[in-house]
């Protein structure tokens, strides 16, 4: 079966490159993936695969039923949305939708899942059970397409035994894949602080309440939540990327705004940290004569890869690709809405190498020059089909 899948992946490879380039040329933002969905639906129609569309606006759920005995369902998922980035690549298929770019590889994920779909559809007579194919919108935007699709029943009737998702990794050489059993990617929440003081002449600080100095102390104090309050066994990051105080050299403004993120790997600690952020920011502002409004926008939970499913998937990847092509990954503080699936059913979110230094494909995700080596599509499609087949 391994050879069969490899051959089919080889056969469909050129088409997958075409599909990926089509997606790349025509990127669409979160919950606006209408043409993207149309393109996928046309292929499913052509292949005679039944599906439900417009799940969570643009999502698609398709099914392939094996012809042998079996009643398991295995889910495979790809995300569909692009990012608000102006592409700076110079290849022949750069974005035709100005200011929107597939800079996170979701074009590769969709083309790979289409490849796995085509391969598994060819192999219907060889397995029993059902493959559920999930084309999911809006991974990049809260509350996340995964959350919305789950609300619309994507994990029901019946509940899949397992779900697989893959994501490109520009640090990993093309041809390779990586796995991490257990906790893999962090929960993420956005922090919005508005510090209110009283503005006035910078030469008369005693007559004002300086929101910039208060906000500065809040930022420093919040770092201590990580170093002094977080249990050392739990990874946690608090970072601020925005600090706006619109005064001048001689004007103290009325308020300062700070925006940041908190990422961690424990739900109880996450809740406690939110309280601490609120208490610290409000307390410091009050002590210094000002006020602080705290808003924490709760994002995705952490991604947990089911231990036994992921260890087994890694073993299967070694069988499919060879041991030298499969690596272990560290946990990371980036986030993914695949987390929602993984919190409900056994999930395995693994990484697909797309790096090629000779071709200059070394830029990171969300970079305006990010590009993926398309050789990865063969592995992306074939391995996913192999993992699903072996689960049934
Ligand atoms: Ni992504």
Short mmCIF file of C-alpha atoms and ligand atoms in Angstrom, two decimals:
data_model
loop_
_atom_site.label_atom_id
_atom_site.label_comp_id
_atom_site.label_asym_id
_atom_site.label_seq_id
_atom_site.Cartn_x
_atom_site.Cartn_y
_atom_site.Cartn_z
CA UNK A 1 0.00 0.00 0.00
CA UNK A 2 2.86 2.38 0.79
CA UNK A 3 4.17 2.02 -2.80
CA UNK A 4 0.68 2.52 -4.19
CA UNK A 5 0.24 5.76 -2.27
CA UNK A 6 3.70 6.97 -3.27
CA UNK A 7 2.91 6.31 -6.93
CA UNK A 8 -0.42 8.11 -6.71
CA UNK A 9 1.23 11.06 -4.94
CA UNK A 10 3.78 11.20 -7.75
CA UNK A 11 0.98 11.05 -10.36
CA UNK A 12 -1.01 13.92 -8.83
CA UNK A 13 2.03 16.05 -7.96
CA UNK A 14 1.97 18.38 -11.00
CA UNK A 15 -1.74 19.03 -10.47
CA UNK A 16 -1.12 19.83 -6.80
CA UNK A 17 1.47 22.40 -7.88
CA UNK A 18 -1.17 23.94 -10.17
CA UNK A 19 -3.77 23.97 -7.36
CA UNK A 20 -1.31 25.50 -4.92
CA UNK A 21 -0.37 28.22 -7.42
CA UNK A 22 -4.02 28.92 -8.10
CA UNK A 23 -4.65 29.39 -4.36
CA UNK A 24 -1.49 31.45 -4.03
CA UNK A 25 -2.45 33.76 -6.89
CA UNK A 26 -5.98 34.22 -5.52
CA UNK A 27 -5.64 34.57 -1.74
CA UNK A 28 -8.66 35.57 0.36
CA UNK A 29 -8.90 36.86 3.93
CA UNK A 30 -10.55 35.06 6.85
CA UNK A 31 -14.24 34.18 6.32
CA UNK A 32 -14.01 35.59 2.79
CA UNK A 33 -12.63 32.42 1.17
CA UNK A 34 -15.51 32.25 -1.34
CA UNK A 35 -13.54 31.69 -4.55
CA UNK A 36 -11.18 29.38 -2.73
CA UNK A 37 -14.19 27.29 -1.66
CA UNK A 38 -15.59 27.33 -5.21
CA UNK A 39 -12.31 25.97 -6.55
CA UNK A 40 -12.29 23.12 -4.00
CA UNK A 41 -15.97 22.32 -4.64
CA UNK A 42 -15.38 22.11 -8.41
CA UNK A 43 -12.64 19.51 -7.85
CA UNK A 44 -14.78 17.49 -5.41
CA UNK A 45 -17.58 17.54 -8.00
CA UNK A 46 -15.19 16.39 -10.70
CA UNK A 47 -14.02 13.51 -8.48
CA UNK A 48 -17.57 12.54 -7.50
CA UNK A 49 -17.04 13.24 -3.79
CA UNK A 50 -20.04 14.38 -1.74
CA UNK A 51 -19.75 17.38 0.55
CA UNK A 52 -21.53 20.02 2.59
CA UNK A 53 -20.48 23.60 1.93
CA UNK A 54 -20.98 26.98 3.61
CA UNK A 55 -20.17 25.52 7.01
CA UNK A 56 -18.99 28.52 9.08
CA UNK A 57 -19.49 30.73 5.98
CA UNK A 58 -16.97 29.19 3.57
CA UNK A 59 -16.00 25.84 5.14
CA UNK A 60 -16.44 22.51 3.36
CA UNK A 61 -16.91 19.05 4.87
CA UNK A 62 -16.48 16.16 2.43
CA UNK A 63 -16.65 12.41 2.94
CA UNK A 64 -15.03 9.42 1.28
CA UNK A 65 -16.54 6.10 2.26
CA UNK A 66 -14.37 3.00 1.99
CA UNK A 67 -15.88 -0.04 0.28
CA UNK A 68 -14.65 -2.59 2.83
CA UNK A 69 -16.24 -3.34 6.22
CA UNK A 70 -15.57 -0.73 8.90
CA UNK A 71 -17.26 2.04 10.83
CA UNK A 72 -14.44 4.30 12.00
CA UNK A 73 -14.28 7.90 10.87
CA UNK A 74 -10.95 9.73 10.55
CA UNK A 75 -10.79 13.48 9.94
CA UNK A 76 -8.19 15.40 7.93
CA UNK A 77 -8.11 19.18 8.10
CA UNK A 78 -6.63 22.05 6.08
CA UNK A 79 -7.06 25.79 6.68
CA UNK A 80 -8.02 28.14 3.83
CA UNK A 81 -7.37 31.79 4.69
CA UNK A 82 -4.59 34.18 3.73
CA UNK A 83 -3.11 37.21 5.53
CA UNK A 84 -3.24 40.99 5.04
CA UNK A 85 0.36 41.20 3.75
CA UNK A 86 1.69 42.79 0.55
CA UNK A 87 3.59 40.01 -1.19
CA UNK A 88 7.18 40.79 -2.19
CA UNK A 89 7.99 37.58 -4.05
CA UNK A 90 8.80 37.76 -7.74
CA UNK A 91 7.68 34.33 -8.99
CA UNK A 92 5.09 33.90 -11.75
CA UNK A 93 2.17 33.19 -9.40
CA UNK A 94 2.36 36.07 -6.92
CA UNK A 95 -0.85 37.31 -5.36
CA UNK A 96 -3.25 39.00 -7.74
CA UNK A 97 -5.27 40.24 -4.77
CA UNK A 98 -3.27 43.30 -3.73
CA UNK A 99 -2.47 43.39 -0.02
CA UNK A 100 -3.49 39.79 0.62
CA UNK A 101 -1.02 36.90 0.65
CA UNK A 102 -0.79 33.22 1.47
CA UNK A 103 2.17 33.84 3.77
CA UNK A 104 1.36 31.05 6.21
CA UNK A 105 1.31 28.16 3.74
CA UNK A 106 -2.42 27.54 3.85
CA UNK A 107 -2.23 27.23 0.03
CA UNK A 108 0.12 24.28 0.54
CA UNK A 109 -2.16 22.80 3.21
CA UNK A 110 -5.20 22.93 0.90
CA UNK A 111 -3.32 21.50 -2.10
CA UNK A 112 -1.93 18.71 0.12
CA UNK A 113 -5.36 17.85 1.48
CA UNK A 114 -6.77 17.84 -2.06
CA UNK A 115 -3.97 15.45 -2.98
CA UNK A 116 -4.77 13.17 -0.03
CA UNK A 117 -8.43 13.36 -1.02
CA UNK A 118 -7.71 12.29 -4.59
CA UNK A 119 -5.40 9.47 -3.47
CA UNK A 120 -7.85 8.08 -0.88
CA UNK A 121 -10.68 8.31 -3.38
CA UNK A 122 -8.64 6.12 -5.77
CA UNK A 123 -8.14 3.62 -2.93
CA UNK A 124 -11.79 3.36 -1.81
CA UNK A 125 -11.88 -0.39 -2.47
CA UNK A 126 -8.87 -0.91 -0.17
CA UNK A 127 -10.28 0.35 3.15
CA UNK A 128 -13.38 0.37 5.35
CA UNK A 129 -14.75 3.33 7.31
CA UNK A 130 -15.00 6.97 6.37
CA UNK A 131 -12.55 9.79 5.75
CA UNK A 132 -13.89 13.21 6.67
CA UNK A 133 -12.15 16.05 4.82
CA UNK A 134 -12.36 19.41 6.52
CA UNK A 135 -11.54 22.56 4.56
CA UNK A 136 -11.63 25.16 7.31
CA UNK A 137 -11.83 28.95 6.95
CA UNK A 138 -10.43 31.66 9.18
CA UNK A 139 -7.54 30.10 11.06
CA UNK A 140 -5.87 33.50 11.34
CA UNK A 141 -8.71 35.38 12.99
CA UNK A 142 -10.51 35.04 16.32
CA UNK A 143 -12.61 33.16 17.26
CA UNK A 144 -11.12 30.78 14.68
CA UNK A 145 -12.79 28.77 11.93
CA UNK A 146 -12.23 25.57 13.92
CA UNK A 147 -14.34 26.96 16.76
CA UNK A 148 -17.07 27.99 14.31
CA UNK A 149 -17.09 24.66 12.45
CA UNK A 150 -17.25 22.69 15.72
CA UNK A 151 -20.26 24.80 16.71
CA UNK A 152 -21.84 23.76 13.40
CA UNK A 153 -21.21 20.07 14.13
CA UNK A 154 -18.03 19.17 12.23
CA UNK A 155 -17.03 16.73 14.99
CA UNK A 156 -20.45 15.03 15.19
CA UNK A 157 -22.46 12.32 13.37
CA UNK A 158 -20.30 10.43 14.03
CA UNK A 159 -17.46 11.83 16.11
CA UNK A 160 -14.16 11.02 14.36
CA UNK A 161 -11.76 8.66 16.15
CA UNK A 162 -8.91 11.03 15.33
CA UNK A 163 -8.05 14.19 13.45
CA UNK A 164 -4.86 15.09 11.59
CA UNK A 165 -3.68 18.53 10.52
CA UNK A 166 -0.40 19.58 8.98
CA UNK A 167 1.38 22.91 8.82
CA UNK A 168 4.36 24.02 6.79
CA UNK A 169 7.56 24.76 8.73
CA UNK A 170 10.18 26.94 7.00
CA UNK A 171 12.85 25.82 9.50
CA UNK A 172 12.53 22.23 8.31
CA UNK A 173 14.09 21.06 5.02
CA UNK A 174 11.71 20.01 2.27
CA UNK A 175 11.10 16.27 2.34
CA UNK A 176 11.11 16.14 6.12
CA UNK A 177 8.32 16.14 8.70
CA UNK A 178 8.23 16.72 12.46
CA UNK A 179 6.13 15.49 15.37
CA UNK A 180 5.64 16.44 19.02
CA UNK A 181 3.44 14.26 21.24
CA UNK A 182 1.62 16.05 24.06
CA UNK A 183 1.38 19.80 24.46
CA UNK A 184 2.67 21.42 21.29
CA UNK A 185 1.44 25.00 20.70
CA UNK A 186 0.44 27.65 23.23
CA UNK A 187 -2.88 29.21 24.11
CA UNK A 188 -3.06 32.84 23.04
CA UNK A 189 -4.94 35.84 24.39
CA UNK A 190 -4.71 39.50 23.44
CA UNK A 191 -4.17 42.13 26.13
CA UNK A 192 -5.47 45.68 25.66
CA UNK A 193 -4.63 48.26 28.32
CA UNK A 194 -5.75 51.89 28.31
CA UNK A 195 -3.94 53.97 30.92
CA UNK A 196 -5.68 57.22 31.76
CA UNK A 197 -3.90 60.15 33.40
CA UNK A 198 -4.23 63.88 33.01
CA UNK A 199 -2.32 65.64 30.25
CA UNK A 200 -0.62 69.00 30.29
CA UNK A 201 2.69 70.82 29.91
CA UNK A 202 5.69 68.54 30.10
CA UNK A 203 7.57 71.22 32.04
CA UNK A 204 5.02 71.04 34.85
CA UNK A 205 4.76 67.34 35.68
CA UNK A 206 3.51 68.09 39.19
CA UNK A 207 0.28 69.44 37.68
CA UNK A 208 -0.37 66.34 35.53
CA UNK A 209 -0.78 62.61 35.92
CA UNK A 210 1.62 61.13 33.40
CA UNK A 211 0.08 58.04 31.71
CA UNK A 212 3.36 57.25 29.93
CA UNK A 213 5.29 56.75 33.15
CA UNK A 214 2.40 54.73 34.61
CA UNK A 215 2.15 52.55 31.48
CA UNK A 216 5.92 51.99 31.52
CA UNK A 217 5.77 50.73 35.10
CA UNK A 218 2.85 48.48 34.23
CA UNK A 219 4.82 46.87 31.39
CA UNK A 220 7.80 46.21 33.65
CA UNK A 221 5.59 44.87 36.45
CA UNK A 222 3.74 42.52 34.11
CA UNK A 223 7.05 40.89 33.14
CA UNK A 224 7.29 39.77 36.75
CA UNK A 225 4.13 37.70 36.33
CA UNK A 226 6.24 35.47 34.10
CA UNK A 227 9.34 35.46 36.30
CA UNK A 228 7.73 35.51 39.78
CA UNK A 229 4.20 34.08 39.57
CA UNK A 230 4.24 31.50 36.79
CA UNK A 231 5.05 27.97 38.00
CA UNK A 232 8.49 27.30 36.46
CA UNK A 233 7.18 24.07 34.91
CA UNK A 234 4.69 25.99 32.73
CA UNK A 235 6.00 27.90 29.69
CA UNK A 236 4.53 31.40 29.61
CA UNK A 237 5.22 34.52 27.56
CA UNK A 238 3.89 38.04 28.00
CA UNK A 239 4.94 40.45 25.24
CA UNK A 240 3.81 43.93 24.28
CA UNK A 241 4.14 45.02 20.67
CA UNK A 242 2.27 48.28 20.78
CA UNK A 243 2.65 51.35 23.01
CA UNK A 244 0.86 54.45 21.78
CA UNK A 245 1.04 57.75 23.68
CA UNK A 246 0.37 60.62 21.40
CA UNK A 247 1.93 63.58 23.18
CA UNK A 248 4.96 65.61 22.07
CA UNK A 249 8.34 66.66 23.43
CA UNK A 250 6.56 69.22 25.59
CA UNK A 251 3.11 67.67 25.95
CA UNK A 252 2.10 64.95 28.37
CA UNK A 253 -0.94 63.21 26.80
CA UNK A 254 -4.14 62.23 28.59
CA UNK A 255 -3.76 58.54 27.93
CA UNK A 256 -1.51 55.74 26.74
CA UNK A 257 -2.54 52.51 25.07
CA UNK A 258 -0.62 49.25 25.30
CA UNK A 259 -1.36 46.02 23.42
CA UNK A 260 0.22 42.66 23.90
CA UNK A 261 -0.20 38.91 24.08
CA UNK A 262 -0.07 36.20 26.72
CA UNK A 263 0.74 32.63 25.73
CA UNK A 264 0.90 29.57 27.92
CA UNK A 265 0.19 25.84 28.28
CA UNK A 266 -2.16 25.47 31.24
CA UNK A 267 -5.83 26.42 31.47
CA UNK A 268 -5.83 27.01 35.27
CA UNK A 269 -2.68 29.14 35.03
CA UNK A 270 -4.11 31.00 32.02
CA UNK A 271 -7.18 32.03 34.06
CA UNK A 272 -5.05 33.01 37.06
CA UNK A 273 -2.67 35.04 34.89
CA UNK A 274 -5.57 37.02 33.43
CA UNK A 275 -6.58 37.99 36.98
CA UNK A 276 -3.02 38.94 37.87
CA UNK A 277 -2.63 41.11 34.77
CA UNK A 278 -5.84 42.93 35.62
CA UNK A 279 -4.96 43.38 39.31
CA UNK A 280 -1.39 44.52 38.61
CA UNK A 281 -2.28 46.99 35.86
CA UNK A 282 -5.22 48.50 37.73
CA UNK A 283 -3.33 48.58 41.04
CA UNK A 284 -0.26 50.36 39.67
CA UNK A 285 -2.36 52.89 37.79
CA UNK A 286 -4.45 53.65 40.88
CA UNK A 287 -1.43 53.91 43.16
CA UNK A 288 0.07 56.49 40.82
CA UNK A 289 -3.10 58.55 40.58
CA UNK A 290 -4.37 57.29 37.23
CA UNK A 291 -6.66 54.56 35.99
CA UNK A 292 -6.24 51.54 33.80
CA UNK A 293 -8.90 49.83 31.72
CA UNK A 294 -8.04 46.20 31.08
CA UNK A 295 -9.51 44.13 28.28
CA UNK A 296 -8.26 40.62 27.61
CA UNK A 297 -9.59 39.07 24.41
CA UNK A 298 -9.53 35.32 24.92
CA UNK A 299 -8.12 33.46 21.93
CA UNK A 300 -7.28 29.83 21.14
CA UNK A 301 -6.56 27.19 23.76
CA UNK A 302 -3.27 25.24 23.56
CA UNK A 303 -2.75 22.49 20.99
CA UNK A 304 -2.33 19.09 22.60
CA UNK A 305 -1.25 16.21 20.40
CA UNK A 306 -2.68 12.91 21.61
CA UNK A 307 0.34 10.96 22.91
CA UNK A 308 -0.37 7.53 21.48
CA UNK A 309 -1.84 8.80 18.20
CA UNK A 310 1.18 11.05 17.61
CA UNK A 311 3.78 8.42 18.55
CA UNK A 312 2.03 6.03 16.14
CA UNK A 313 1.87 8.73 13.43
CA UNK A 314 5.58 9.38 13.80
CA UNK A 315 6.26 5.65 13.44
CA UNK A 316 4.08 5.56 10.31
CA UNK A 317 5.92 8.58 8.90
CA UNK A 318 9.22 6.74 9.44
CA UNK A 319 7.78 3.77 7.52
CA UNK A 320 6.61 6.07 4.74
CA UNK A 321 9.59 8.44 4.44
CA UNK A 322 12.50 6.77 6.25
CA UNK A 323 13.87 7.56 9.71
CA UNK A 324 16.25 10.26 8.45
CA UNK A 325 13.29 12.32 7.21
CA UNK A 326 11.36 12.41 10.50
CA UNK A 327 12.33 14.66 13.42
CA UNK A 328 11.07 15.42 16.92
CA UNK A 329 9.87 18.95 17.54
CA UNK A 330 9.96 21.18 20.58
CA UNK A 331 6.85 22.86 21.94
CA UNK A 332 6.39 26.40 20.64
CA UNK A 333 4.63 29.57 21.76
CA UNK A 334 2.84 30.24 18.48
CA UNK A 335 -0.84 29.31 18.36
CA UNK A 336 -3.26 27.44 16.10
CA UNK A 337 -7.01 27.01 16.17
CA UNK A 338 -6.45 23.28 15.53
CA UNK A 339 -6.30 23.46 19.35
CA UNK A 340 -10.12 23.37 19.48
CA UNK A 341 -10.27 19.99 17.73
CA UNK A 342 -7.40 18.64 19.82
CA UNK A 343 -9.18 19.58 23.06
CA UNK A 344 -12.21 17.48 22.04
CA UNK A 345 -10.95 14.41 20.15
CA UNK A 346 -7.51 12.76 19.75
CA UNK A 347 -5.57 15.04 17.42
CA UNK A 348 -2.19 15.07 15.73
CA UNK A 349 -0.87 18.34 14.33
CA UNK A 350 2.45 17.78 12.60
CA UNK A 351 4.87 19.83 10.52
CA UNK A 352 5.78 19.65 6.87
CA UNK A 353 9.26 20.80 5.81
CA UNK A 354 9.26 23.40 2.99
CA UNK A 355 12.75 24.93 3.31
CA UNK A 356 15.12 25.01 0.35
CA UNK A 357 18.19 27.20 0.75
CA UNK A 358 19.36 26.80 -2.86
CA UNK A 359 16.03 28.15 -4.07
CA UNK A 360 16.12 30.95 -1.49
CA UNK A 361 13.11 29.55 0.36
CA UNK A 362 14.21 30.46 3.87
CA UNK A 363 11.83 33.24 4.93
CA UNK A 364 9.62 32.70 7.96
CA UNK A 365 5.86 32.42 8.17
CA UNK A 366 3.92 35.70 7.91
CA UNK A 367 6.88 37.21 6.01
CA UNK A 368 6.16 39.01 2.71
CA UNK A 369 8.77 36.79 1.00
CA UNK A 370 7.73 33.47 2.49
CA UNK A 371 7.72 30.69 -0.10
CA UNK A 372 7.47 26.91 0.11
CA UNK A 373 9.29 24.32 -1.97
CA UNK A 374 6.53 22.57 -3.92
CA UNK A 375 8.29 19.20 -3.66
CA UNK A 376 6.68 19.25 -0.21
CA UNK A 377 3.26 18.69 -1.82
CA UNK A 378 4.16 15.10 -2.63
CA UNK A 379 4.93 14.40 1.03
CA UNK A 380 2.04 16.55 2.22
CA UNK A 381 -0.50 14.60 0.16
CA UNK A 382 1.03 11.13 0.37
CA UNK A 383 1.81 11.09 4.08
CA UNK A 384 -1.63 12.41 5.00
CA UNK A 385 -3.30 9.71 2.88
CA UNK A 386 -1.02 7.07 4.42
CA UNK A 387 -1.76 8.21 8.00
CA UNK A 388 -5.53 8.17 7.35
CA UNK A 389 -5.44 4.81 5.58
CA UNK A 390 -3.47 3.24 8.43
CA UNK A 391 -5.98 4.50 11.02
CA UNK A 392 -8.88 2.73 9.29
NI1 LIG B 1 -0.95 29.00 9.56
#
